[in-house]
XYZ file of C-alpha atoms in Angstrom:
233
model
C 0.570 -26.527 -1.623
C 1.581 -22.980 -1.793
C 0.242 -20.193 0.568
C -2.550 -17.934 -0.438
C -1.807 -14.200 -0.600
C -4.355 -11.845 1.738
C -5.393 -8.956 -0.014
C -7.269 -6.370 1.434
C -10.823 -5.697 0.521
C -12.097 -2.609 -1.108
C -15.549 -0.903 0.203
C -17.749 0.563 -1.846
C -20.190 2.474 1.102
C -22.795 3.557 -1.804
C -23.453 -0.286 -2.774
C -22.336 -1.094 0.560
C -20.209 -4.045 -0.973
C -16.685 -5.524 -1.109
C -14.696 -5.835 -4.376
C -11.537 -5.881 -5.602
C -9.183 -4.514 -8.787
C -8.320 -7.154 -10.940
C -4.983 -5.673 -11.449
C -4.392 -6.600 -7.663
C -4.721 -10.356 -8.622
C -2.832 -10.371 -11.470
C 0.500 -9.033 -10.820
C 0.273 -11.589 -8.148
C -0.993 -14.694 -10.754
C 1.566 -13.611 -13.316
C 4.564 -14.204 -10.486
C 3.156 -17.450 -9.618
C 1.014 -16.065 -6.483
C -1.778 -17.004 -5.315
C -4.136 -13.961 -4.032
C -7.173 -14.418 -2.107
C -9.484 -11.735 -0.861
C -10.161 -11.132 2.691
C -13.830 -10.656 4.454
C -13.852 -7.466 5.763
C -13.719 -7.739 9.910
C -11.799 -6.488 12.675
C -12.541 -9.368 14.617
C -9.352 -10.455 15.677
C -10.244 -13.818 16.135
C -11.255 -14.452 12.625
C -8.456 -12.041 10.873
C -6.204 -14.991 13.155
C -6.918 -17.994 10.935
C -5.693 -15.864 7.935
C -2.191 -14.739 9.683
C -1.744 -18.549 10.065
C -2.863 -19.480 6.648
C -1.836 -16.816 4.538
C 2.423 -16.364 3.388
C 1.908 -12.322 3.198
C -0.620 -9.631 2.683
C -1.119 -6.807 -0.008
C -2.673 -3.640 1.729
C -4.481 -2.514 -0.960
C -6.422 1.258 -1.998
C -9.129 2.239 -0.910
C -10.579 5.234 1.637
C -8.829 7.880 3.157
C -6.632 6.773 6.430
C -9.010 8.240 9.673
C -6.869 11.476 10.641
C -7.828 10.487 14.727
C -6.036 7.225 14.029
C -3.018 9.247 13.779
C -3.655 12.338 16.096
C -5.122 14.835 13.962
C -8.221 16.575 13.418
C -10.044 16.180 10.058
C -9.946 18.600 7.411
C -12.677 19.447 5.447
C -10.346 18.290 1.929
C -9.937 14.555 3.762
C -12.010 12.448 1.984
C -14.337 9.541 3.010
C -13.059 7.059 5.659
C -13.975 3.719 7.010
C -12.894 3.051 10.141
C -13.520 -0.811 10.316
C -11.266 -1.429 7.114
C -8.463 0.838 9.162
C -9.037 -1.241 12.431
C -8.787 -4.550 10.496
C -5.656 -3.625 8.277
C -3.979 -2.062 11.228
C -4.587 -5.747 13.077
C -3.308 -7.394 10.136
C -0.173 -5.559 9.595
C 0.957 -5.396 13.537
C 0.368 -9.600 13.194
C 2.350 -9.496 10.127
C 5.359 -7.625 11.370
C 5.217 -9.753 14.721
C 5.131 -12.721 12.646
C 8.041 -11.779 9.799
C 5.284 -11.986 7.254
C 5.647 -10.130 3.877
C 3.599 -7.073 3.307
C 3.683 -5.022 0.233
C 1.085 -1.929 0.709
C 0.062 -0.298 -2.604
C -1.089 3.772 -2.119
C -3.427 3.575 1.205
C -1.437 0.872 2.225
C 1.875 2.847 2.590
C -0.284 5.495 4.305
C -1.829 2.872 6.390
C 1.781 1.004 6.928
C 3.203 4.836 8.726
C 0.246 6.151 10.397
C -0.356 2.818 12.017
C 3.113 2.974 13.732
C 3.347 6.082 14.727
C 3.221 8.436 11.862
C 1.689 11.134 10.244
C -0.192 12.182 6.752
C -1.188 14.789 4.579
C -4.824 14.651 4.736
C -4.771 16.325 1.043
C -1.409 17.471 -1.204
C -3.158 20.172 -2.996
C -4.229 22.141 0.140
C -1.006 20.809 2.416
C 1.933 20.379 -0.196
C 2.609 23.049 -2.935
C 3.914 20.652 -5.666
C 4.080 20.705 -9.553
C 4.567 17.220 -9.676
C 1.305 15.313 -10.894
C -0.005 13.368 -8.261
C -3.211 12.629 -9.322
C -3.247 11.888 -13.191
C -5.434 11.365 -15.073
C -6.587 7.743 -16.788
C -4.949 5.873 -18.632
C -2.988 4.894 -14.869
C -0.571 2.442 -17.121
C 1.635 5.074 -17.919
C 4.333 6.532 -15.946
C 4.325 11.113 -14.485
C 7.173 11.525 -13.184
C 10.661 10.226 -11.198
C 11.146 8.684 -7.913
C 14.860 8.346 -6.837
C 15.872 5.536 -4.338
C 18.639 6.130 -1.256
C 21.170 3.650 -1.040
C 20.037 1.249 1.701
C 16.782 0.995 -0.215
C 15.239 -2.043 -1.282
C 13.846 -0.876 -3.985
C 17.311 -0.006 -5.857
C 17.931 -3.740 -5.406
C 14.852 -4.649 -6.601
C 14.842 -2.660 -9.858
C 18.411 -2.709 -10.221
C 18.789 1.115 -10.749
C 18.968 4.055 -8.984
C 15.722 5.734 -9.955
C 12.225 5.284 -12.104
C 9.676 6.347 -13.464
C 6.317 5.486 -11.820
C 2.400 6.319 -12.529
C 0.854 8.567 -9.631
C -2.685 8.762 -8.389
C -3.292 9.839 -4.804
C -4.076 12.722 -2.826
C -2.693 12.049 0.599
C 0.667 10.648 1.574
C 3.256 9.797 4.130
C 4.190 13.343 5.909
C 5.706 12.763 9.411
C 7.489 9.207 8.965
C 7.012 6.452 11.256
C 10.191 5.870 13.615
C 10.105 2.274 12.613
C 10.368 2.836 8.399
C 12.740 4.145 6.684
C 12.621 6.074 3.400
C 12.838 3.471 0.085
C 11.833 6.016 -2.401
C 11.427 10.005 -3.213
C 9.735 11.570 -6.059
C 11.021 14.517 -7.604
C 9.038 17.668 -5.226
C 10.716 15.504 -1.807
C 7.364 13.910 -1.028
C 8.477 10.080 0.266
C 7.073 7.697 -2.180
C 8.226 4.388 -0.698
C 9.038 3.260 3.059
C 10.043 -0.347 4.750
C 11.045 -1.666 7.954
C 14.530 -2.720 8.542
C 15.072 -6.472 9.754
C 12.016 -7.824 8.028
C 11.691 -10.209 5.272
C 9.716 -7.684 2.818
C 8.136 -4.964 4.776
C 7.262 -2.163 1.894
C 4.814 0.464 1.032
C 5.188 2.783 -2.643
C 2.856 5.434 -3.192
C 2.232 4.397 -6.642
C 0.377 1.840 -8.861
C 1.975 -1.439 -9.775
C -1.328 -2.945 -10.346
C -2.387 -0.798 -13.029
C 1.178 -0.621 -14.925
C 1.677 -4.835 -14.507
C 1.155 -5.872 -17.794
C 3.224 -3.140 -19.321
C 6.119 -1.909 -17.001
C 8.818 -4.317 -16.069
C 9.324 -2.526 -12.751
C 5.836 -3.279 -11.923
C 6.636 -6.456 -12.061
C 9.875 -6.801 -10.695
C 7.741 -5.417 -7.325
C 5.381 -8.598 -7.767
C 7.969 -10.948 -8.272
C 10.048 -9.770 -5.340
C 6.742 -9.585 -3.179
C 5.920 -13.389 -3.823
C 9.328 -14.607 -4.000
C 9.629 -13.237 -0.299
C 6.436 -15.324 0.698
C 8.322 -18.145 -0.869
């Protein structure tokens, strides 16, 4: 019996509710995954029965990264956190990398993956980095705004098979001072890093965009699937 995928709940603080994107779960389906969605605790001793029973984790969207959880102040253009969804994914993913299990972190979760070892963000592009790429498009998300270029040792050239791509874009903060532990994977076209992982791990790897929303139509997207859940294989 195969392992389940952990994927990060969303939380909606209006409804006060979980839920999820269906996009999430099936990118992972269509590769042959099997994606199940975490409760949302910090309690370390129930978040432990899923690092032994799950073959990865997806760190999925959701709130703005707490600045104080990477030694800033707040600025009045950071949007809404919740602190209890950064505690429990910051558990998860220190497990995960102790225990050589696959992570891929989708937009929050490459913020989440470099503030929670040691590096920094942009609480919000417009106000922090002067750029004329699009960032934050606009619906429909299945289409692709502009280039992101991949250095050599990055896995996502192998991955892909090419040098560059074109990806979709919808985010307002992003990696800024990187983690000592990452490396770069990916670049868009204004310098802003758009992709990290962690050297000597089976598949550590954030990317700023949206392979859940571009799945059913780009065959990057799902290259990035495939490659997450034949790692967890």
């Amino acid at each position: 019996m195969k392992k389940p995928i952990g994927v990060m709940p969303l939380y909606d603080s209006e409804k006060d509710s979980l839920w999820e994107i269906p996009g999430y779960f099936d990118m992972l389906r269509h590769e042959g995954g099997l994606p199940m969605m975490l409760p949302l605790t910090d309690d370390p001793s129930e978040l432990d029965w899923f690092m032994e029973h799950c073959g990865g984790f997806l760190l999925t969207g959701g709130q703005d990264v707490a600045p104080e959880s990477y030694g800033q102040q707040r600025i009045p253009e950071c949007g809404e956190s919740y602190v209890p969804r950064d505690r429990m994914d910051m558990y998860v993913l220190r497990r995960a990398v102790q225990l050589d299990k696959p992570v891929l972190g989708i937009c929050r979760g490459i913020q989440l993956m470099n503030a929670c070892f040691g590096g920094t963000l942009y609480q919000d592009l417009p106000t922090e980095f002067s750029s004329a790429v699009e960032h934050h498009m606009q619906p429909p998300y299945d289409r692709t705004v502009h280039s992101v270029s991949f250095p050599e040792n990055s896995p996502l050239r192998d991955i892909f098979g090419t040098e560059s791509a074109r990806v979709n874009s919808y985010h307002h903060q992003a990696v800024k001072g990187l983690s000592e532990f990452f490396r770069i994977a990916a670049v868009s076209e204004d310098g802003l890093t758009e992709g990290i992982f962690m050297p000597g791990k089976r598949f550590m790897l954030g990317v700023q965009w949206h392979p859940e929303f571009s799945c059913k139509t780009d065959e990057n997207s799902r290259k990035l699937a495939a490659a997450f859940v034949n790692a967890i294989r």
